[in-house]
């Protein structure tokens, strides 16, 4: 099992205090904390080999290029992509999704259909609405049930020969539901549709194998995986990435430029215009190494324990309701105290040093489904402890006393 004390020592921020209390960080679904090895990699880059990549013959530029391309290889290996050039390094999940949504503009016609799920993050709704506006394609939604699960019977009915694309997250950030993506992908492929999976919330908990999934596109952000902000990945099957046009024009993404005609660089550079987040990419690779050294099986088993413990303890509080009760979920607990606004709970809990998120979690349609303004969301990571959950439970009891 995990050596919690040692793991916690890897994260310098976990020793700080907030409002005179030890920090309890339960906002991991929004962003994860950063281990010292990743911080060291960032300092090392700027201290020793900061240079622009791919275009210099000088030593620093070559060192930076090698480190950046090594990071791409680490991402490829982690996700088990067939080719290194199927990994595009982006600024994050949102950027990755927009590359695909924009690219499909030329591939869709009026009346084509795109299916998304009711559990989506706004970053996985808005780009498709914009794509539909540009092309006349129609957006269809797989509905959810009270437990926060997708209603798969309706998915079956929505699929047809008009379906060109299916988009869903792997794990819901608002509720923690693990979606049946294997089934979603297989059924989409049966009608000839491509599938993009938003893995931003899944990658901190599981290690996806894009070949086994046979998924067309898979996207994630480094900052939810112990890496820095402003960097992420887009995996695309080679044939798809070759078919899609570039997203941005600029340096790095060209083969030859004249004023008459420009030819584009091959993969992955075709989708990487301009100077990328070099340091961030390198640190992303280090973060993946760190997570793998702990092991995703160990992480999942321990987080499951935290989820069960937290669920049981929180439900002992009278009037507390948990949203997202699928049997298949990760360590996210979204809840409300009856008649008390989530924001008020979050404020009192923060006074006691505990960081939770309150609001709609970039997933307003889910809140509309439950007819609530938002929830309090506690999301646990492998560096959290049961003692911290006890502190949360005490703070929520206190909030309830003060507010009701
Ligand atoms: C966080 C998150 C995003 C957005 O990620 P960014 O890093 O902000 O681009 C998208 N989808 C899900 C499910 C998320 O959890």
CSV table of C-alpha atoms and ligand atoms in Angstrom, one decimal:
chain,number,residue,atom,x,y,z
A,1,UNK,CA,0.0,0.0,0.0
A,2,UNK,CA,1.0,3.7,-0.1
A,3,UNK,CA,3.5,5.2,2.3
A,4,UNK,CA,1.4,8.2,3.1
A,5,UNK,CA,3.9,10.0,5.2
A,6,UNK,CA,6.6,9.8,2.5
A,7,UNK,CA,4.1,10.8,-0.2
A,8,UNK,CA,3.0,13.8,1.8
A,9,UNK,CA,6.6,14.9,2.2
A,10,UNK,CA,6.9,15.0,-1.6
A,11,UNK,CA,4.4,17.9,-1.6
A,12,UNK,CA,5.8,21.1,0.0
A,13,UNK,CA,2.4,22.9,0.0
A,14,UNK,CA,0.8,20.3,2.3
A,15,UNK,CA,2.8,21.7,5.2
A,16,UNK,CA,1.3,25.2,5.0
A,17,UNK,CA,-1.5,26.6,7.1
A,18,UNK,CA,-4.6,28.4,6.1
A,19,UNK,CA,-6.4,30.7,8.6
A,20,UNK,CA,-4.2,29.3,11.3
A,21,UNK,CA,-5.2,25.7,10.6
A,22,UNK,CA,-3.3,23.0,8.7
A,23,UNK,CA,-4.3,23.1,5.0
A,24,UNK,CA,-6.7,20.3,4.0
A,25,UNK,CA,-6.7,20.3,0.2
A,26,UNK,CA,-9.9,18.8,-1.2
A,27,UNK,CA,-10.1,20.6,-4.5
A,28,UNK,CA,-8.1,18.1,-6.5
A,29,UNK,CA,-10.7,17.8,-9.2
A,30,UNK,CA,-10.0,21.5,-10.1
A,31,UNK,CA,-6.2,21.1,-10.0
A,32,UNK,CA,-3.8,18.8,-8.2
A,33,UNK,CA,-0.9,19.8,-6.0
A,34,UNK,CA,2.7,19.7,-7.3
A,35,UNK,CA,5.4,17.3,-6.0
A,36,UNK,CA,9.0,18.6,-5.4
A,37,UNK,CA,10.4,16.6,-8.4
A,38,UNK,CA,8.1,18.6,-10.7
A,39,UNK,CA,9.0,21.9,-9.1
A,40,UNK,CA,12.7,20.9,-9.4
A,41,UNK,CA,12.3,20.1,-13.1
A,42,UNK,CA,10.9,23.6,-13.7
A,43,UNK,CA,13.7,25.3,-11.7
A,44,UNK,CA,16.3,23.1,-13.5
A,45,UNK,CA,14.9,24.1,-16.9
A,46,UNK,CA,15.0,27.9,-16.3
A,47,UNK,CA,18.3,27.6,-14.4
A,48,UNK,CA,20.2,25.5,-16.8
A,49,UNK,CA,18.9,25.0,-20.4
A,50,UNK,CA,16.2,27.6,-21.1
A,51,UNK,CA,16.1,27.9,-24.9
A,52,UNK,CA,13.7,27.8,-27.9
A,53,UNK,CA,13.3,24.4,-29.4
A,54,UNK,CA,13.5,22.8,-32.8
A,55,UNK,CA,15.2,25.6,-34.6
A,56,UNK,CA,18.6,26.1,-32.9
A,57,UNK,CA,21.9,24.3,-33.5
A,58,UNK,CA,23.3,25.6,-30.3
A,59,UNK,CA,23.8,23.3,-27.3
A,60,UNK,CA,21.0,24.8,-25.1
A,61,UNK,CA,18.5,24.6,-27.9
A,62,UNK,CA,19.4,21.0,-28.5
A,63,UNK,CA,19.2,20.1,-24.8
A,64,UNK,CA,15.8,21.7,-24.6
A,65,UNK,CA,14.6,20.0,-27.8
A,66,UNK,CA,15.7,16.6,-26.5
A,67,UNK,CA,14.0,17.1,-23.2
A,68,UNK,CA,10.8,18.3,-24.8
A,69,UNK,CA,10.7,15.4,-27.3
A,70,UNK,CA,11.5,13.0,-24.4
A,71,UNK,CA,8.4,14.3,-22.6
A,72,UNK,CA,6.3,13.6,-25.7
A,73,UNK,CA,7.7,10.0,-25.7
A,74,UNK,CA,6.7,9.7,-22.0
A,75,UNK,CA,3.2,10.8,-22.8
A,76,UNK,CA,3.0,8.3,-25.7
A,77,UNK,CA,4.2,5.5,-23.5
A,78,UNK,CA,1.8,6.5,-20.7
A,79,UNK,CA,-1.3,6.4,-22.9
A,80,UNK,CA,0.1,3.6,-25.1
A,81,UNK,CA,-0.3,5.4,-28.4
A,82,UNK,CA,1.1,3.6,-31.4
A,83,UNK,CA,3.2,6.5,-32.6
A,84,UNK,CA,5.0,9.4,-30.9
A,85,UNK,CA,3.7,11.8,-33.5
A,86,UNK,CA,0.1,10.9,-32.5
A,87,UNK,CA,0.7,12.9,-29.3
A,88,UNK,CA,0.1,16.7,-29.7
A,89,UNK,CA,1.3,18.8,-26.8
A,90,UNK,CA,-1.3,21.5,-26.2
A,91,UNK,CA,-2.0,24.1,-23.5
A,92,UNK,CA,-4.6,21.8,-21.9
A,93,UNK,CA,-7.8,19.9,-22.4
A,94,UNK,CA,-9.8,23.0,-23.6
A,95,UNK,CA,-7.2,23.7,-26.3
A,96,UNK,CA,-7.1,20.0,-27.3
A,97,UNK,CA,-10.9,19.9,-27.7
A,98,UNK,CA,-10.9,23.1,-29.7
A,99,UNK,CA,-8.3,21.7,-32.1
A,100,UNK,CA,-10.7,18.9,-33.0
A,101,UNK,CA,-13.9,20.9,-32.9
A,102,UNK,CA,-12.4,23.5,-35.3
A,103,UNK,CA,-10.9,20.8,-37.5
A,104,UNK,CA,-14.2,19.1,-38.0
A,105,UNK,CA,-15.7,22.2,-39.6
A,106,UNK,CA,-14.6,21.1,-43.0
A,107,UNK,CA,-15.7,17.5,-42.5
A,108,UNK,CA,-19.4,18.1,-41.5
A,109,UNK,CA,-22.4,19.1,-43.4
A,110,UNK,CA,-25.8,20.4,-42.6
A,111,UNK,CA,-27.9,17.7,-40.9
A,112,UNK,CA,-25.0,15.7,-39.6
A,113,UNK,CA,-25.3,14.8,-35.9
A,114,UNK,CA,-23.0,15.2,-33.0
A,115,UNK,CA,-23.8,13.4,-29.7
A,116,UNK,CA,-22.5,14.7,-26.4
A,117,UNK,CA,-23.4,13.6,-22.9
A,118,UNK,CA,-25.4,15.4,-20.2
A,119,UNK,CA,-22.4,15.1,-17.8
A,120,UNK,CA,-20.1,17.4,-19.8
A,121,UNK,CA,-17.8,20.1,-18.6
A,122,UNK,CA,-18.6,23.4,-20.4
A,123,UNK,CA,-15.3,23.0,-22.3
A,124,UNK,CA,-16.9,20.0,-23.9
A,125,UNK,CA,-20.2,21.6,-24.7
A,126,UNK,CA,-19.5,25.1,-26.0
A,127,UNK,CA,-16.9,24.1,-28.8
A,128,UNK,CA,-19.5,21.7,-30.2
A,129,UNK,CA,-22.3,24.3,-30.2
A,130,UNK,CA,-19.9,26.6,-32.1
A,131,UNK,CA,-19.1,23.8,-34.5
A,132,UNK,CA,-22.9,23.2,-35.1
A,133,UNK,CA,-23.4,26.9,-35.7
A,134,UNK,CA,-20.6,26.9,-38.3
A,135,UNK,CA,-21.8,23.7,-40.1
A,136,UNK,CA,-25.5,23.3,-39.6
A,137,UNK,CA,-24.8,20.0,-37.7
A,138,UNK,CA,-27.2,19.0,-34.9
A,139,UNK,CA,-26.3,18.5,-31.3
A,140,UNK,CA,-27.9,15.6,-29.5
A,141,UNK,CA,-27.5,14.8,-25.8
A,142,UNK,CA,-27.3,11.5,-23.9
A,143,UNK,CA,-29.4,12.2,-20.8
A,144,UNK,CA,-28.5,11.3,-17.2
A,145,UNK,CA,-30.4,9.7,-14.4
A,146,UNK,CA,-30.8,10.6,-10.7
A,147,UNK,CA,-27.6,8.6,-9.8
A,148,UNK,CA,-25.6,10.8,-12.3
A,149,UNK,CA,-25.2,8.0,-14.8
A,150,UNK,CA,-25.7,8.2,-18.6
A,151,UNK,CA,-28.9,6.6,-19.8
A,152,UNK,CA,-27.4,4.2,-22.4
A,153,UNK,CA,-30.8,3.0,-23.9
A,154,UNK,CA,-31.3,6.5,-25.1
A,155,UNK,CA,-27.7,6.6,-26.5
A,156,UNK,CA,-28.6,3.5,-28.6
A,157,UNK,CA,-31.6,5.4,-30.0
A,158,UNK,CA,-29.7,8.6,-30.8
A,159,UNK,CA,-27.0,6.7,-32.8
A,160,UNK,CA,-27.7,6.6,-36.6
A,161,UNK,CA,-25.9,6.9,-39.9
A,162,UNK,CA,-26.1,10.6,-39.5
A,163,UNK,CA,-23.9,10.5,-36.3
A,164,UNK,CA,-20.5,11.7,-37.2
A,165,UNK,CA,-19.0,12.4,-33.8
A,166,UNK,CA,-19.5,11.3,-30.2
A,167,UNK,CA,-18.0,13.2,-27.3
A,168,UNK,CA,-18.1,12.4,-23.6
A,169,UNK,CA,-15.9,12.6,-20.6
A,170,UNK,CA,-14.3,9.5,-19.2
A,171,UNK,CA,-15.1,10.6,-15.6
A,172,UNK,CA,-17.4,13.5,-14.7
A,173,UNK,CA,-15.7,16.3,-12.8
A,174,UNK,CA,-18.9,17.4,-11.0
A,175,UNK,CA,-20.1,14.0,-9.8
A,176,UNK,CA,-17.2,11.6,-10.2
A,177,UNK,CA,-19.2,9.1,-12.4
A,178,UNK,CA,-17.1,6.8,-14.4
A,179,UNK,CA,-18.7,6.5,-17.8
A,180,UNK,CA,-18.9,3.3,-19.8
A,181,UNK,CA,-16.6,4.6,-22.5
A,182,UNK,CA,-15.7,1.2,-24.0
A,183,UNK,CA,-19.4,0.7,-24.8
A,184,UNK,CA,-19.8,4.3,-26.0
A,185,UNK,CA,-16.8,3.9,-28.4
A,186,UNK,CA,-17.8,0.6,-29.8
A,187,UNK,CA,-21.3,1.6,-30.5
A,188,UNK,CA,-20.2,4.8,-32.2
A,189,UNK,CA,-17.8,3.0,-34.4
A,190,UNK,CA,-20.6,0.6,-35.4
A,191,UNK,CA,-22.3,3.6,-37.2
A,192,UNK,CA,-19.0,5.0,-38.5
A,193,UNK,CA,-18.8,7.9,-36.0
A,194,UNK,CA,-15.5,9.2,-34.5
A,195,UNK,CA,-15.2,9.4,-30.7
A,196,UNK,CA,-13.4,12.0,-28.6
A,197,UNK,CA,-13.0,11.2,-24.9
A,198,UNK,CA,-12.3,14.0,-22.4
A,199,UNK,CA,-9.9,12.4,-19.9
A,200,UNK,CA,-9.1,15.5,-17.8
A,201,UNK,CA,-10.8,14.0,-14.8
A,202,UNK,CA,-9.9,10.4,-15.4
A,203,UNK,CA,-6.2,10.7,-15.8
A,204,UNK,CA,-5.4,11.4,-12.1
A,205,UNK,CA,-7.1,8.1,-11.2
A,206,UNK,CA,-6.6,5.7,-14.1
A,207,UNK,CA,-4.1,5.0,-16.8
A,208,UNK,CA,-6.0,4.9,-20.1
A,209,UNK,CA,-4.8,2.7,-23.0
A,210,UNK,CA,-5.8,4.4,-26.2
A,211,UNK,CA,-5.1,1.3,-28.3
A,212,UNK,CA,-7.1,-1.0,-26.2
A,213,UNK,CA,-10.0,1.6,-26.1
A,214,UNK,CA,-9.7,2.0,-29.9
A,215,UNK,CA,-10.6,5.7,-29.2
A,216,UNK,CA,-10.1,8.2,-32.0
A,217,UNK,CA,-9.1,11.2,-29.8
A,218,UNK,CA,-8.3,11.4,-26.1
A,219,UNK,CA,-7.4,14.6,-24.3
A,220,UNK,CA,-6.1,15.6,-20.8
A,221,UNK,CA,-4.5,18.4,-18.8
A,222,UNK,CA,-1.2,18.1,-16.9
A,223,UNK,CA,-2.3,20.2,-14.0
A,224,UNK,CA,-4.8,17.6,-12.7
A,225,UNK,CA,-2.0,15.0,-12.8
A,226,UNK,CA,0.6,16.6,-10.5
A,227,UNK,CA,2.0,18.7,-13.5
A,228,UNK,CA,2.0,22.4,-14.1
A,229,UNK,CA,-0.9,24.5,-15.6
A,230,UNK,CA,-0.9,25.5,-19.2
A,231,UNK,CA,0.1,22.2,-20.7
A,232,UNK,CA,-1.9,19.1,-21.8
A,233,UNK,CA,-2.2,16.5,-24.5
A,234,UNK,CA,-4.2,15.5,-27.5
A,235,UNK,CA,-3.9,11.9,-28.7
A,236,UNK,CA,-5.3,11.3,-32.1
A,237,UNK,CA,-5.2,8.3,-34.4
A,238,UNK,CA,-2.7,9.1,-37.1
A,239,UNK,CA,-5.3,8.8,-39.9
A,240,UNK,CA,-7.5,11.3,-38.2
A,241,UNK,CA,-4.8,13.8,-37.5
A,242,UNK,CA,-3.7,13.6,-41.1
A,243,UNK,CA,-7.2,14.3,-42.2
A,244,UNK,CA,-7.8,17.3,-40.0
A,245,UNK,CA,-6.5,20.8,-41.0
A,246,UNK,CA,-4.2,22.7,-38.7
A,247,UNK,CA,-5.8,24.8,-36.0
A,248,UNK,CA,-3.5,27.8,-35.9
A,249,UNK,CA,-1.0,29.1,-38.4
A,250,UNK,CA,2.4,30.3,-37.4
A,251,UNK,CA,6.0,29.2,-36.8
A,252,UNK,CA,6.9,25.5,-36.2
A,253,UNK,CA,3.8,24.2,-38.1
A,254,UNK,CA,5.1,24.8,-41.7
A,255,UNK,CA,7.2,22.9,-44.1
A,256,UNK,CA,7.7,25.7,-46.7
A,257,UNK,CA,6.3,29.2,-46.8
A,258,UNK,CA,5.9,31.5,-49.9
A,259,UNK,CA,3.3,34.2,-50.5
A,260,UNK,CA,1.7,31.9,-53.1
A,261,UNK,CA,1.4,28.8,-51.1
A,262,UNK,CA,2.5,27.3,-47.7
A,263,UNK,CA,2.8,23.6,-47.1
A,264,UNK,CA,2.3,22.3,-43.6
A,265,UNK,CA,4.7,20.3,-41.5
A,266,UNK,CA,4.0,16.7,-40.7
A,267,UNK,CA,2.7,15.4,-37.4
A,268,UNK,CA,2.9,16.4,-34.6
A,269,UNK,CA,4.2,19.8,-35.6
A,270,UNK,CA,1.2,20.6,-37.9
A,271,UNK,CA,-0.8,21.2,-34.7
A,272,UNK,CA,1.9,22.9,-32.7
A,273,UNK,CA,2.2,26.5,-34.1
A,274,UNK,CA,4.4,28.9,-32.2
A,275,UNK,CA,6.7,28.4,-29.3
A,276,UNK,CA,5.1,25.9,-27.0
A,277,UNK,CA,5.1,25.7,-23.2
A,278,UNK,CA,8.6,24.0,-23.3
A,279,UNK,CA,9.2,23.9,-19.6
A,280,UNK,CA,5.6,22.8,-18.9
A,281,UNK,CA,5.9,20.0,-21.4
A,282,UNK,CA,9.1,18.7,-19.8
A,283,UNK,CA,7.5,19.0,-16.3
A,284,UNK,CA,4.4,17.1,-17.6
A,285,UNK,CA,6.7,14.2,-18.4
A,286,UNK,CA,8.2,14.3,-14.9
A,287,UNK,CA,4.8,14.4,-13.4
A,288,UNK,CA,3.8,11.2,-15.3
A,289,UNK,CA,7.0,9.5,-14.1
A,290,UNK,CA,6.1,10.5,-10.5
A,291,UNK,CA,2.5,9.2,-10.7
A,292,UNK,CA,3.7,6.0,-12.3
A,293,UNK,CA,6.3,5.5,-9.6
A,294,UNK,CA,3.4,5.4,-7.1
A,295,UNK,CA,1.4,3.2,-9.4
A,296,UNK,CA,-2.2,3.8,-10.7
A,297,UNK,CA,-3.5,0.6,-9.2
A,298,UNK,CA,-2.3,1.7,-5.8
A,299,UNK,CA,-3.7,5.2,-6.3
A,300,UNK,CA,-7.1,3.8,-7.4
A,301,UNK,CA,-7.3,1.4,-4.5
A,302,UNK,CA,-6.5,4.0,-1.9
A,303,UNK,CA,-8.7,6.7,-3.3
A,304,UNK,CA,-11.6,4.2,-3.3
A,305,UNK,CA,-11.0,3.7,0.4
A,306,UNK,CA,-11.1,7.5,0.9
A,307,UNK,CA,-14.3,7.7,-1.1
A,308,UNK,CA,-16.0,5.0,0.9
A,309,UNK,CA,-14.9,6.5,4.2
A,310,UNK,CA,-15.9,10.0,3.2
A,311,UNK,CA,-19.2,9.0,1.9
A,312,UNK,CA,-20.1,7.1,5.0
A,313,UNK,CA,-18.9,9.8,7.4
A,314,UNK,CA,-20.6,12.7,5.5
A,315,UNK,CA,-23.9,10.8,5.2
A,316,UNK,CA,-24.0,10.6,9.1
A,317,UNK,CA,-24.7,14.3,9.0
A,318,UNK,CA,-28.5,14.8,9.0
A,319,UNK,CA,-29.9,16.7,6.0
A,320,UNK,CA,-26.8,16.1,3.9
A,321,UNK,CA,-27.5,14.9,0.4
A,322,UNK,CA,-24.9,13.5,-2.0
A,323,UNK,CA,-25.3,14.1,-5.7
A,324,UNK,CA,-23.7,11.5,-8.0
A,325,UNK,CA,-24.4,8.0,-6.5
A,326,UNK,CA,-23.3,5.7,-9.3
A,327,UNK,CA,-21.6,2.5,-8.1
A,328,UNK,CA,-19.0,3.3,-10.6
A,329,UNK,CA,-17.3,6.5,-9.4
A,330,UNK,CA,-14.1,8.1,-8.3
A,331,UNK,CA,-13.1,10.0,-5.2
A,332,UNK,CA,-15.4,13.0,-5.8
A,333,UNK,CA,-18.2,13.8,-3.3
A,334,UNK,CA,-20.6,16.5,-4.4
A,335,UNK,CA,-23.1,17.4,-1.7
A,336,UNK,CA,-25.5,20.0,-0.1
A,337,UNK,CA,-26.9,20.6,3.3
A,338,UNK,CA,-30.6,21.1,3.0
A,339,UNK,CA,-31.7,24.7,2.4
A,340,UNK,CA,-28.2,26.0,2.9
A,341,UNK,CA,-26.4,27.6,-0.1
A,342,UNK,CA,-23.2,25.7,-1.0
A,343,UNK,CA,-21.2,29.0,-1.1
A,344,UNK,CA,-22.0,29.6,2.6
A,345,UNK,CA,-20.8,26.1,3.5
A,346,UNK,CA,-17.6,26.6,1.5
A,347,UNK,CA,-16.8,29.9,3.2
A,348,UNK,CA,-17.1,28.5,6.7
A,349,UNK,CA,-15.1,25.4,5.8
A,350,UNK,CA,-12.3,27.5,4.3
A,351,UNK,CA,-12.1,29.5,7.6
A,352,UNK,CA,-11.1,26.1,9.1
A,353,UNK,CA,-8.4,25.6,6.6
A,354,UNK,CA,-10.2,23.2,4.3
A,355,UNK,CA,-10.3,23.8,0.5
A,356,UNK,CA,-13.4,22.5,-1.2
A,357,UNK,CA,-15.1,23.8,-4.4
A,358,UNK,CA,-18.5,25.3,-4.4
A,359,UNK,CA,-20.7,26.2,-7.4
A,360,UNK,CA,-21.7,24.6,-10.7
A,361,UNK,CA,-18.2,23.1,-11.4
A,362,UNK,CA,-18.4,24.2,-15.1
A,363,UNK,CA,-21.3,21.8,-15.5
A,364,UNK,CA,-24.5,23.9,-15.3
A,365,UNK,CA,-26.7,21.4,-17.1
A,366,UNK,CA,-26.0,18.8,-14.3
A,367,UNK,CA,-27.1,21.4,-11.7
A,368,UNK,CA,-30.2,22.2,-13.7
A,369,UNK,CA,-31.0,18.5,-13.8
A,370,UNK,CA,-31.0,18.4,-10.0
A,371,UNK,CA,-32.7,21.8,-9.8
A,372,UNK,CA,-29.9,23.2,-7.5
A,373,UNK,CA,-27.7,26.2,-7.8
A,374,UNK,CA,-24.6,24.2,-7.2
A,375,UNK,CA,-22.9,21.8,-4.8
A,376,UNK,CA,-20.1,21.6,-2.3
A,377,UNK,CA,-17.5,19.4,-3.9
A,378,UNK,CA,-14.8,17.6,-2.0
A,379,UNK,CA,-12.4,15.7,-4.3
A,380,UNK,CA,-9.7,13.4,-2.8
A,381,UNK,CA,-6.3,12.6,-4.1
A,382,UNK,CA,-3.8,9.9,-3.1
A,383,UNK,CA,-2.0,12.3,-0.8
A,384,UNK,CA,-5.1,12.9,1.3
A,385,UNK,CA,-5.8,11.1,4.6
A,386,UNK,CA,-8.8,9.9,6.6
A,387,UNK,CA,-7.9,12.3,9.3
A,388,UNK,CA,-8.4,15.1,6.8
A,389,UNK,CA,-11.8,13.7,6.0
A,390,UNK,CA,-12.6,13.8,9.7
A,391,UNK,CA,-11.7,17.4,9.8
A,392,UNK,CA,-14.0,18.1,6.8
A,393,UNK,CA,-16.9,16.3,8.5
A,394,UNK,CA,-16.4,18.3,11.7
A,395,UNK,CA,-16.2,21.6,9.7
A,396,UNK,CA,-19.4,20.7,7.8
A,397,UNK,CA,-21.2,20.0,11.1
A,398,UNK,CA,-20.0,23.4,12.3
A,399,UNK,CA,-21.3,25.1,9.2
A,400,UNK,CA,-24.6,23.4,9.6
A,401,UNK,CA,-24.9,24.6,13.2
A,402,UNK,CA,-24.0,28.2,12.3
A,403,UNK,CA,-26.3,28.4,9.2
A,404,UNK,CA,-29.4,26.5,10.1
B,1,LIG,C1,-10.8,20.4,-15.8
B,1,LIG,C2,-11.6,19.8,-16.9
B,1,LIG,C3,-11.6,20.3,-18.2
B,1,LIG,C4,-10.9,21.6,-18.5
B,1,LIG,O1,-9.5,21.4,-18.4
B,1,LIG,P1,-8.6,22.7,-18.6
B,1,LIG,O2,-7.3,22.3,-18.1
B,1,LIG,O3,-9.2,23.8,-17.9
B,1,LIG,O4,-8.5,22.9,-20.1
B,1,LIG,C5,-12.4,19.7,-19.1
B,1,LIG,N1,-13.1,18.6,-18.8
B,1,LIG,C6,-13.1,18.0,-17.6
B,1,LIG,C7,-13.9,16.8,-17.3
B,1,LIG,C8,-12.3,18.6,-16.6
B,1,LIG,O5,-12.3,18.1,-15.3
